[in-house]
PDB file of C-alpha atoms in Angstrom:
ATOM      1  CA  UNK A   1       0.238   2.795  16.591  1.00  0.00           C
ATOM      2  CA  UNK A   2      -2.728   4.874  15.357  1.00  0.00           C
ATOM      3  CA  UNK A   3      -3.929   2.032  13.173  1.00  0.00           C
ATOM      4  CA  UNK A   4      -3.521  -0.524  15.967  1.00  0.00           C
ATOM      5  CA  UNK A   5      -5.568   1.678  18.295  1.00  0.00           C
ATOM      6  CA  UNK A   6      -8.238   2.338  15.639  1.00  0.00           C
ATOM      7  CA  UNK A   7      -8.575  -1.350  14.816  1.00  0.00           C
ATOM      8  CA  UNK A   8      -9.430  -2.096  18.436  1.00  0.00           C
ATOM      9  CA  UNK A   9     -12.573   0.049  17.954  1.00  0.00           C
ATOM     10  CA  UNK A  10     -13.455  -0.368  14.264  1.00  0.00           C
ATOM     11  CA  UNK A  11     -13.608  -3.516  12.126  1.00  0.00           C
ATOM     12  CA  UNK A  12     -10.938  -3.805   9.433  1.00  0.00           C
ATOM     13  CA  UNK A  13     -13.159  -3.443   6.357  1.00  0.00           C
ATOM     14  CA  UNK A  14     -15.071  -0.320   7.466  1.00  0.00           C
ATOM     15  CA  UNK A  15     -11.769   1.148   8.669  1.00  0.00           C
ATOM     16  CA  UNK A  16     -10.221   0.598   5.231  1.00  0.00           C
ATOM     17  CA  UNK A  17     -13.270   1.986   3.437  1.00  0.00           C
ATOM     18  CA  UNK A  18     -12.959   5.144   5.538  1.00  0.00           C
ATOM     19  CA  UNK A  19      -9.197   5.390   4.932  1.00  0.00           C
ATOM     20  CA  UNK A  20      -9.583   4.831   1.204  1.00  0.00           C
ATOM     21  CA  UNK A  21     -12.465   7.291   0.972  1.00  0.00           C
ATOM     22  CA  UNK A  22     -10.288  10.001   2.531  1.00  0.00           C
ATOM     23  CA  UNK A  23      -7.397   8.991   0.241  1.00  0.00           C
ATOM     24  CA  UNK A  24      -9.706   9.062  -2.790  1.00  0.00           C
ATOM     25  CA  UNK A  25     -10.957  12.555  -1.927  1.00  0.00           C
ATOM     26  CA  UNK A  26      -7.419  13.771  -1.287  1.00  0.00           C
ATOM     27  CA  UNK A  27      -6.016  12.300  -4.498  1.00  0.00           C
ATOM     28  CA  UNK A  28      -9.009  13.690  -6.412  1.00  0.00           C
ATOM     29  CA  UNK A  29      -8.339  17.181  -5.045  1.00  0.00           C
ATOM     30  CA  UNK A  30      -4.632  16.872  -5.895  1.00  0.00           C
ATOM     31  CA  UNK A  31      -5.554  15.679  -9.388  1.00  0.00           C
ATOM     32  CA  UNK A  32      -7.846  18.676  -9.886  1.00  0.00           C
ATOM     33  CA  UNK A  33      -5.298  21.182  -8.592  1.00  0.00           C
ATOM     34  CA  UNK A  34      -1.920  19.868  -9.770  1.00  0.00           C
ATOM     35  CA  UNK A  35      -2.594  16.963 -12.077  1.00  0.00           C
ATOM     36  CA  UNK A  36      -3.572  16.527 -15.632  1.00  0.00           C
ATOM     37  CA  UNK A  37      -6.146  13.963 -16.728  1.00  0.00           C
ATOM     38  CA  UNK A  38      -5.232  12.084 -19.865  1.00  0.00           C
ATOM     39  CA  UNK A  39      -7.471   9.454 -21.420  1.00  0.00           C
ATOM     40  CA  UNK A  40      -6.153   6.039 -20.423  1.00  0.00           C
ATOM     41  CA  UNK A  41      -5.014   3.930 -23.347  1.00  0.00           C
ATOM     42  CA  UNK A  42      -6.636   0.511 -23.604  1.00  0.00           C
ATOM     43  CA  UNK A  43      -3.307  -1.341 -23.187  1.00  0.00           C
ATOM     44  CA  UNK A  44      -2.605   0.533 -19.932  1.00  0.00           C
ATOM     45  CA  UNK A  45      -5.777  -0.658 -18.216  1.00  0.00           C
ATOM     46  CA  UNK A  46      -4.171  -4.063 -17.622  1.00  0.00           C
ATOM     47  CA  UNK A  47      -1.328  -2.359 -15.714  1.00  0.00           C
ATOM     48  CA  UNK A  48      -3.841  -0.342 -13.698  1.00  0.00           C
ATOM     49  CA  UNK A  49      -5.666  -3.573 -12.848  1.00  0.00           C
ATOM     50  CA  UNK A  50      -2.435  -5.372 -11.904  1.00  0.00           C
ATOM     51  CA  UNK A  51      -1.198  -2.622  -9.614  1.00  0.00           C
ATOM     52  CA  UNK A  52      -4.685  -1.889  -8.332  1.00  0.00           C
ATOM     53  CA  UNK A  53      -5.544  -5.487  -7.477  1.00  0.00           C
ATOM     54  CA  UNK A  54      -2.248  -7.235  -6.816  1.00  0.00           C
ATOM     55  CA  UNK A  55      -0.413  -4.216  -5.455  1.00  0.00           C
ATOM     56  CA  UNK A  56      -2.477  -1.598  -3.750  1.00  0.00           C
ATOM     57  CA  UNK A  57      -5.549  -3.695  -2.882  1.00  0.00           C
ATOM     58  CA  UNK A  58      -3.473  -6.588  -1.519  1.00  0.00           C
ATOM     59  CA  UNK A  59      -1.554  -4.120   0.623  1.00  0.00           C
ATOM     60  CA  UNK A  60      -4.728  -2.443   1.893  1.00  0.00           C
ATOM     61  CA  UNK A  61      -6.342  -5.844   2.539  1.00  0.00           C
ATOM     62  CA  UNK A  62      -3.438  -7.533   4.355  1.00  0.00           C
ATOM     63  CA  UNK A  63      -1.816  -4.606   6.171  1.00  0.00           C
ATOM     64  CA  UNK A  64      -4.565  -3.830   8.735  1.00  0.00           C
ATOM     65  CA  UNK A  65      -5.067  -7.525   9.563  1.00  0.00           C
ATOM     66  CA  UNK A  66      -1.296  -7.883   9.901  1.00  0.00           C
ATOM     67  CA  UNK A  67      -1.033  -4.841  12.155  1.00  0.00           C
ATOM     68  CA  UNK A  68      -3.938  -6.099  14.258  1.00  0.00           C
ATOM     69  CA  UNK A  69      -2.133  -9.419  14.795  1.00  0.00           C
ATOM     70  CA  UNK A  70       1.387  -8.193  15.500  1.00  0.00           C
ATOM     71  CA  UNK A  71       3.061  -5.841  17.886  1.00  0.00           C
ATOM     72  CA  UNK A  72       3.753  -2.333  16.622  1.00  0.00           C
ATOM     73  CA  UNK A  73       7.520  -2.913  16.866  1.00  0.00           C
ATOM     74  CA  UNK A  74       7.457  -6.095  14.782  1.00  0.00           C
ATOM     75  CA  UNK A  75       5.147  -4.459  12.217  1.00  0.00           C
ATOM     76  CA  UNK A  76       7.587  -1.531  11.951  1.00  0.00           C
ATOM     77  CA  UNK A  77      10.553  -3.813  11.387  1.00  0.00           C
ATOM     78  CA  UNK A  78       8.729  -5.837   8.739  1.00  0.00           C
ATOM     79  CA  UNK A  79       7.591  -2.715   6.894  1.00  0.00           C
ATOM     80  CA  UNK A  80      11.152  -1.358   7.036  1.00  0.00           C
ATOM     81  CA  UNK A  81      12.192  -4.120   4.662  1.00  0.00           C
ATOM     82  CA  UNK A  82       9.929  -2.785   1.877  1.00  0.00           C
ATOM     83  CA  UNK A  83      12.903  -1.479  -0.149  1.00  0.00           C
ATOM     84  CA  UNK A  84      14.379  -4.992  -0.186  1.00  0.00           C
ATOM     85  CA  UNK A  85      11.190  -6.323  -1.769  1.00  0.00           C
ATOM     86  CA  UNK A  86      11.259  -3.500  -4.312  1.00  0.00           C
ATOM     87  CA  UNK A  87      14.803  -4.535  -5.227  1.00  0.00           C
ATOM     88  CA  UNK A  88      13.757  -8.181  -5.554  1.00  0.00           C
ATOM     89  CA  UNK A  89      10.867  -7.279  -7.884  1.00  0.00           C
ATOM     90  CA  UNK A  90      13.126  -4.944  -9.876  1.00  0.00           C
ATOM     91  CA  UNK A  91      15.697  -7.699 -10.260  1.00  0.00           C
ATOM     92  CA  UNK A  92      13.103 -10.296 -11.250  1.00  0.00           C
ATOM     93  CA  UNK A  93      11.378  -8.003 -13.739  1.00  0.00           C
ATOM     94  CA  UNK A  94      14.686  -6.500 -14.910  1.00  0.00           C
ATOM     95  CA  UNK A  95      13.069  -3.070 -14.766  1.00  0.00           C
ATOM     96  CA  UNK A  96      15.826  -1.308 -12.846  1.00  0.00           C
ATOM     97  CA  UNK A  97      19.440  -2.005 -11.976  1.00  0.00           C
ATOM     98  CA  UNK A  98      20.498  -2.036  -8.351  1.00  0.00           C
ATOM     99  CA  UNK A  99      23.791  -0.482  -7.339  1.00  0.00           C
ATOM    100  CA  UNK A 100      25.907  -0.684  -4.190  1.00  0.00           C
ATOM    101  CA  UNK A 101      24.856   2.794  -3.043  1.00  0.00           C
ATOM    102  CA  UNK A 102      21.189   1.710  -3.070  1.00  0.00           C
ATOM    103  CA  UNK A 103      21.938  -1.462  -1.092  1.00  0.00           C
ATOM    104  CA  UNK A 104      23.948   0.500   1.499  1.00  0.00           C
ATOM    105  CA  UNK A 105      21.143   3.064   1.802  1.00  0.00           C
ATOM    106  CA  UNK A 106      18.554   0.336   2.386  1.00  0.00           C
ATOM    107  CA  UNK A 107      20.720  -1.395   4.992  1.00  0.00           C
ATOM    108  CA  UNK A 108      21.290   1.897   6.823  1.00  0.00           C
ATOM    109  CA  UNK A 109      17.545   2.560   6.761  1.00  0.00           C
ATOM    110  CA  UNK A 110      16.746  -0.840   8.272  1.00  0.00           C
ATOM    111  CA  UNK A 111      19.475  -0.404  10.897  1.00  0.00           C
ATOM    112  CA  UNK A 112      18.093   3.050  11.749  1.00  0.00           C
ATOM    113  CA  UNK A 113      14.538   1.777  12.166  1.00  0.00           C
ATOM    114  CA  UNK A 114      15.825  -1.142  14.245  1.00  0.00           C
ATOM    115  CA  UNK A 115      17.690   1.254  16.546  1.00  0.00           C
ATOM    116  CA  UNK A 116      14.557   3.389  16.957  1.00  0.00           C
ATOM    117  CA  UNK A 117      12.384   0.359  17.714  1.00  0.00           C
ATOM    118  CA  UNK A 118      14.903  -1.162  20.126  1.00  0.00           C
ATOM    119  CA  UNK A 119      15.455   2.202  21.810  1.00  0.00           C
ATOM    120  CA  UNK A 120      11.784   2.834  22.585  1.00  0.00           C
ATOM    121  CA  UNK A 121      10.396   2.064  26.027  1.00  0.00           C
ATOM    122  CA  UNK A 122       9.190  -1.431  25.261  1.00  0.00           C
ATOM    123  CA  UNK A 123      11.859  -2.283  22.689  1.00  0.00           C
ATOM    124  CA  UNK A 124      11.020  -5.132  20.379  1.00  0.00           C
ATOM    125  CA  UNK A 125       7.965  -6.904  21.664  1.00  0.00           C
ATOM    126  CA  UNK A 126       6.500 -10.168  20.489  1.00  0.00           C
ATOM    127  CA  UNK A 127       3.447  -9.683  22.680  1.00  0.00           C
ATOM    128  CA  UNK A 128       0.328  -9.805  20.547  1.00  0.00           C
ATOM    129  CA  UNK A 129       2.323 -11.097  17.576  1.00  0.00           C
ATOM    130  CA  UNK A 130       0.988 -14.101  15.714  1.00  0.00           C
ATOM    131  CA  UNK A 131       2.462 -15.885  12.712  1.00  0.00           C
ATOM    132  CA  UNK A 132      -0.625 -14.957  10.694  1.00  0.00           C
ATOM    133  CA  UNK A 133       0.027 -11.258  11.369  1.00  0.00           C
ATOM    134  CA  UNK A 134       3.651 -11.548  10.274  1.00  0.00           C
ATOM    135  CA  UNK A 135       2.679 -13.425   7.100  1.00  0.00           C
ATOM    136  CA  UNK A 136      -0.035 -10.884   6.271  1.00  0.00           C
ATOM    137  CA  UNK A 137       2.426  -8.008   6.711  1.00  0.00           C
ATOM    138  CA  UNK A 138       4.950  -9.704   4.435  1.00  0.00           C
ATOM    139  CA  UNK A 139       2.260 -10.287   1.781  1.00  0.00           C
ATOM    140  CA  UNK A 140       1.100  -6.665   2.196  1.00  0.00           C
ATOM    141  CA  UNK A 141       4.641  -5.462   1.765  1.00  0.00           C
ATOM    142  CA  UNK A 142       5.159  -7.565  -1.372  1.00  0.00           C
ATOM    143  CA  UNK A 143       1.940  -6.103  -2.796  1.00  0.00           C
ATOM    144  CA  UNK A 144       3.114  -2.580  -2.079  1.00  0.00           C
ATOM    145  CA  UNK A 145       6.520  -3.352  -3.603  1.00  0.00           C
ATOM    146  CA  UNK A 146       4.767  -4.599  -6.762  1.00  0.00           C
ATOM    147  CA  UNK A 147       2.671  -1.432  -6.803  1.00  0.00           C
ATOM    148  CA  UNK A 148       5.803   0.707  -6.373  1.00  0.00           C
ATOM    149  CA  UNK A 149       7.659  -0.948  -9.252  1.00  0.00           C
ATOM    150  CA  UNK A 150       4.753  -1.250 -11.692  1.00  0.00           C
ATOM    151  CA  UNK A 151       3.341   2.246 -11.070  1.00  0.00           C
ATOM    152  CA  UNK A 152       6.574   3.787 -12.377  1.00  0.00           C
ATOM    153  CA  UNK A 153       5.686   2.853 -15.949  1.00  0.00           C
ATOM    154  CA  UNK A 154       2.270   4.498 -15.683  1.00  0.00           C
ATOM    155  CA  UNK A 155       3.628   7.617 -13.974  1.00  0.00           C
ATOM    156  CA  UNK A 156       5.861   8.241 -16.993  1.00  0.00           C
ATOM    157  CA  UNK A 157       2.740   8.385 -19.147  1.00  0.00           C
ATOM    158  CA  UNK A 158       0.085   9.842 -16.811  1.00  0.00           C
ATOM    159  CA  UNK A 159       0.354  12.234 -13.911  1.00  0.00           C
ATOM    160  CA  UNK A 160       1.154  10.793 -10.497  1.00  0.00           C
ATOM    161  CA  UNK A 161      -2.185  12.116  -9.265  1.00  0.00           C
ATOM    162  CA  UNK A 162      -4.136  10.417 -12.039  1.00  0.00           C
ATOM    163  CA  UNK A 163      -2.411   7.098 -11.371  1.00  0.00           C
ATOM    164  CA  UNK A 164      -3.053   7.398  -7.633  1.00  0.00           C
ATOM    165  CA  UNK A 165      -6.680   8.381  -8.154  1.00  0.00           C
ATOM    166  CA  UNK A 166      -7.435   5.433 -10.448  1.00  0.00           C
ATOM    167  CA  UNK A 167      -5.642   2.901  -8.230  1.00  0.00           C
ATOM    168  CA  UNK A 168      -7.302   4.187  -5.055  1.00  0.00           C
ATOM    169  CA  UNK A 169     -10.707   4.283  -6.770  1.00  0.00           C
ATOM    170  CA  UNK A 170     -10.274   0.673  -7.839  1.00  0.00           C
ATOM    171  CA  UNK A 171      -9.331  -0.412  -4.290  1.00  0.00           C
ATOM    172  CA  UNK A 172     -12.062   1.708  -2.711  1.00  0.00           C
ATOM    173  CA  UNK A 173     -14.756   0.083  -4.853  1.00  0.00           C
ATOM    174  CA  UNK A 174     -13.484  -3.410  -4.011  1.00  0.00           C
ATOM    175  CA  UNK A 175     -13.438  -2.639  -0.280  1.00  0.00           C
ATOM    176  CA  UNK A 176     -16.854  -1.046  -0.437  1.00  0.00           C
ATOM    177  CA  UNK A 177     -18.243  -4.211  -2.049  1.00  0.00           C
ATOM    178  CA  UNK A 178     -16.501  -6.450   0.508  1.00  0.00           C
ATOM    179  CA  UNK A 179     -17.664  -4.424   3.495  1.00  0.00           C
ATOM    180  CA  UNK A 180     -21.268  -3.552   2.628  1.00  0.00           C
ATOM    181  CA  UNK A 181     -22.616  -5.859   5.358  1.00  0.00           C
ATOM    182  CA  UNK A 182     -20.245  -4.546   8.039  1.00  0.00           C
ATOM    183  CA  UNK A 183     -20.882  -0.922   7.148  1.00  0.00           C
ATOM    184  CA  UNK A 184     -24.659  -1.327   7.081  1.00  0.00           C
ATOM    185  CA  UNK A 185     -24.574  -3.001  10.528  1.00  0.00           C
ATOM    186  CA  UNK A 186     -22.667  -0.103  12.132  1.00  0.00           C
ATOM    187  CA  UNK A 187     -25.003   1.838  14.420  1.00  0.00           C
TER     188      UNK A 187
END
Protein backbone atom coordinates (compact mmCIF):
# COMPACT_ATOMS: atom_id res chain seq x y z
CA UNK A 1 0.00 0.00 0.00
CA UNK A 2 2.83 2.42 0.89
CA UNK A 3 4.60 1.69 -2.37
CA UNK A 4 1.39 2.06 -4.40
CA UNK A 5 0.75 5.44 -2.77
CA UNK A 6 4.36 6.58 -3.25
CA UNK A 7 4.38 5.57 -6.91
CA UNK A 8 1.41 7.85 -7.56
CA UNK A 9 3.67 10.79 -6.60
CA UNK A 10 7.18 9.67 -7.61
CA UNK A 11 8.38 8.00 -10.82
CA UNK A 12 9.52 4.39 -10.47
CA UNK A 13 13.25 4.88 -11.13
CA UNK A 14 13.82 7.78 -8.70
CA UNK A 15 11.69 5.93 -6.14
CA UNK A 16 13.90 2.85 -6.47
CA UNK A 17 17.10 4.90 -6.31
CA UNK A 18 15.86 6.41 -3.05
CA UNK A 19 14.83 3.01 -1.65
CA UNK A 20 18.12 1.41 -2.64
CA UNK A 21 20.13 4.33 -1.28
CA UNK A 22 18.46 3.90 2.12
CA UNK A 23 18.98 0.12 1.90
CA UNK A 24 22.64 0.63 0.95
CA UNK A 25 23.23 2.95 3.91
CA UNK A 26 21.43 0.57 6.26
CA UNK A 27 23.29 -2.51 5.03
CA UNK A 28 26.57 -0.56 5.20
CA UNK A 29 25.89 0.38 8.83
CA UNK A 30 24.97 -3.23 9.66
CA UNK A 31 28.14 -4.42 7.93
CA UNK A 32 30.25 -1.99 9.96
CA UNK A 33 28.61 -2.91 13.26
CA UNK A 34 27.89 -6.65 13.01
CA UNK A 35 29.52 -7.89 9.85
CA UNK A 36 32.94 -8.87 8.80
CA UNK A 37 34.41 -7.85 5.46
CA UNK A 38 36.33 -10.58 3.70
CA UNK A 39 38.04 -10.08 0.36
CA UNK A 40 35.81 -11.54 -2.34
CA UNK A 41 37.39 -14.42 -4.23
CA UNK A 42 37.52 -14.00 -7.99
CA UNK A 43 35.30 -17.06 -8.63
CA UNK A 44 32.59 -15.64 -6.34
CA UNK A 45 32.18 -12.43 -8.33
CA UNK A 46 30.19 -14.33 -10.97
CA UNK A 47 27.69 -15.40 -8.27
CA UNK A 48 27.48 -11.83 -7.00
CA UNK A 49 26.77 -10.67 -10.56
CA UNK A 50 24.15 -13.38 -11.13
CA UNK A 51 22.25 -12.66 -7.93
CA UNK A 52 22.80 -8.92 -8.25
CA UNK A 53 21.59 -8.66 -11.84
CA UNK A 54 19.19 -11.55 -12.36
CA UNK A 55 17.91 -11.71 -8.80
CA UNK A 56 17.91 -8.52 -6.85
CA UNK A 57 17.99 -6.02 -9.74
CA UNK A 58 15.24 -7.83 -11.67
CA UNK A 59 13.12 -7.82 -8.53
CA UNK A 60 13.76 -4.12 -7.86
CA UNK A 61 13.10 -3.28 -11.53
CA UNK A 62 9.88 -5.27 -12.02
CA UNK A 63 8.27 -5.06 -8.57
CA UNK A 64 7.39 -1.32 -8.50
CA UNK A 65 6.03 -1.40 -12.07
CA UNK A 66 4.04 -4.51 -11.16
CA UNK A 67 2.66 -2.91 -8.00
CA UNK A 68 1.78 0.24 -9.94
CA UNK A 69 -0.23 -1.83 -12.43
CA UNK A 70 -2.08 -4.17 -10.08
CA UNK A 71 -4.33 -3.86 -7.11
CA UNK A 72 -2.72 -4.20 -3.69
CA UNK A 73 -4.68 -7.40 -3.00
CA UNK A 74 -3.57 -9.12 -6.21
CA UNK A 75 0.04 -8.00 -5.64
CA UNK A 76 -0.10 -9.47 -2.12
CA UNK A 77 -1.41 -12.80 -3.36
CA UNK A 78 1.22 -13.02 -6.10
CA UNK A 79 4.04 -12.19 -3.69
CA UNK A 80 2.70 -14.79 -1.25
CA UNK A 81 3.69 -17.48 -3.73
CA UNK A 82 7.40 -16.58 -3.45
CA UNK A 83 8.20 -19.74 -1.44
CA UNK A 84 6.78 -21.86 -4.28
CA UNK A 85 9.23 -20.25 -6.71
CA UNK A 86 12.07 -20.84 -4.25
CA UNK A 87 11.11 -24.52 -4.17
CA UNK A 88 11.00 -24.68 -7.97
CA UNK A 89 14.49 -23.14 -8.26
CA UNK A 90 15.80 -25.43 -5.51
CA UNK A 91 14.39 -28.45 -7.31
CA UNK A 92 15.77 -27.37 -10.69
CA UNK A 93 19.21 -26.55 -9.31
CA UNK A 94 19.16 -29.53 -6.93
CA UNK A 95 20.52 -27.27 -4.21
CA UNK A 96 18.07 -28.24 -1.48
CA UNK A 97 15.60 -31.04 -0.89
CA UNK A 98 11.97 -30.21 -0.25
CA UNK A 99 10.03 -32.12 2.37
CA UNK A 100 6.33 -32.45 3.14
CA UNK A 101 6.58 -30.17 6.18
CA UNK A 102 7.93 -27.35 3.97
CA UNK A 103 5.15 -27.81 1.41
CA UNK A 104 2.47 -27.78 4.14
CA UNK A 105 4.01 -24.65 5.67
CA UNK A 106 3.98 -22.85 2.32
CA UNK A 107 0.37 -23.85 1.62
CA UNK A 108 -0.71 -22.65 5.08
CA UNK A 109 1.10 -19.36 4.48
CA UNK A 110 -0.66 -18.79 1.16
CA UNK A 111 -4.02 -19.73 2.69
CA UNK A 112 -3.38 -17.32 5.57
CA UNK A 113 -2.51 -14.43 3.26
CA UNK A 114 -5.55 -15.23 1.12
CA UNK A 115 -7.81 -15.12 4.18
CA UNK A 116 -6.33 -11.76 5.22
CA UNK A 117 -6.76 -10.30 1.73
CA UNK A 118 -10.29 -11.64 1.33
CA UNK A 119 -11.23 -10.48 4.83
CA UNK A 120 -10.18 -6.86 4.31
CA UNK A 121 -12.77 -4.23 3.44
CA UNK A 122 -12.39 -4.43 -0.31
CA UNK A 123 -11.48 -8.12 -0.48
CA UNK A 124 -9.76 -9.21 -3.64
CA UNK A 125 -9.98 -6.45 -6.18
CA UNK A 126 -9.08 -6.57 -9.84
CA UNK A 127 -9.57 -2.83 -10.17
CA UNK A 128 -6.40 -1.25 -11.48
CA UNK A 129 -4.96 -4.67 -12.32
CA UNK A 130 -3.45 -5.17 -15.75
CA UNK A 131 -1.88 -8.28 -17.23
CA UNK A 132 1.42 -6.42 -17.53
CA UNK A 133 1.41 -5.74 -13.78
CA UNK A 134 0.74 -9.39 -12.98
CA UNK A 135 3.50 -10.55 -15.35
CA UNK A 136 5.97 -8.04 -13.90
CA UNK A 137 5.20 -9.21 -10.36
CA UNK A 138 5.71 -12.84 -11.35
CA UNK A 139 9.05 -11.98 -13.01
CA UNK A 140 10.02 -9.92 -9.93
CA UNK A 141 9.15 -12.82 -7.69
CA UNK A 142 11.18 -15.27 -9.79
CA UNK A 143 14.15 -12.88 -9.58
CA UNK A 144 13.83 -12.67 -5.82
CA UNK A 145 13.52 -16.46 -5.58
CA UNK A 146 16.74 -16.80 -7.61
CA UNK A 147 18.41 -14.28 -5.30
CA UNK A 148 17.18 -16.20 -2.24
CA UNK A 149 18.52 -19.55 -3.46
CA UNK A 150 21.83 -18.34 -4.90
CA UNK A 151 22.70 -16.00 -2.01
CA UNK A 152 22.81 -18.97 0.37
CA UNK A 153 26.09 -20.16 -1.12
CA UNK A 154 27.70 -16.75 -0.65
CA UNK A 155 26.35 -16.32 2.88
CA UNK A 156 28.17 -19.50 3.92
CA UNK A 157 31.42 -17.86 2.85
CA UNK A 158 30.86 -14.15 3.58
CA UNK A 159 28.76 -12.41 6.18
CA UNK A 160 25.11 -11.80 5.39
CA UNK A 161 25.77 -8.07 5.67
CA UNK A 162 28.64 -8.16 3.19
CA UNK A 163 26.55 -10.11 0.68
CA UNK A 164 23.63 -7.70 1.09
CA UNK A 165 25.87 -4.65 0.80
CA UNK A 166 27.51 -5.83 -2.43
CA UNK A 167 24.22 -6.90 -4.04
CA UNK A 168 22.46 -3.67 -3.08
CA UNK A 169 25.44 -1.59 -4.24
CA UNK A 170 25.36 -3.35 -7.60
CA UNK A 171 21.60 -2.71 -7.99
CA UNK A 172 21.88 0.87 -6.74
CA UNK A 173 24.54 1.72 -9.33
CA UNK A 174 22.45 0.20 -12.14
CA UNK A 175 19.35 2.13 -11.06
CA UNK A 176 21.32 5.33 -10.67
CA UNK A 177 22.59 4.96 -14.25
CA UNK A 178 19.10 4.17 -15.57
CA UNK A 179 17.45 7.07 -13.76
CA UNK A 180 19.96 9.91 -14.19
CA UNK A 181 17.62 11.79 -16.55
CA UNK A 182 14.57 11.39 -14.30
CA UNK A 183 16.45 12.39 -11.18
CA UNK A 184 18.04 15.44 -12.78
CA UNK A 185 14.61 16.61 -14.02
CA UNK A 186 13.06 16.48 -10.53
CA UNK A 187 12.51 20.02 -9.25
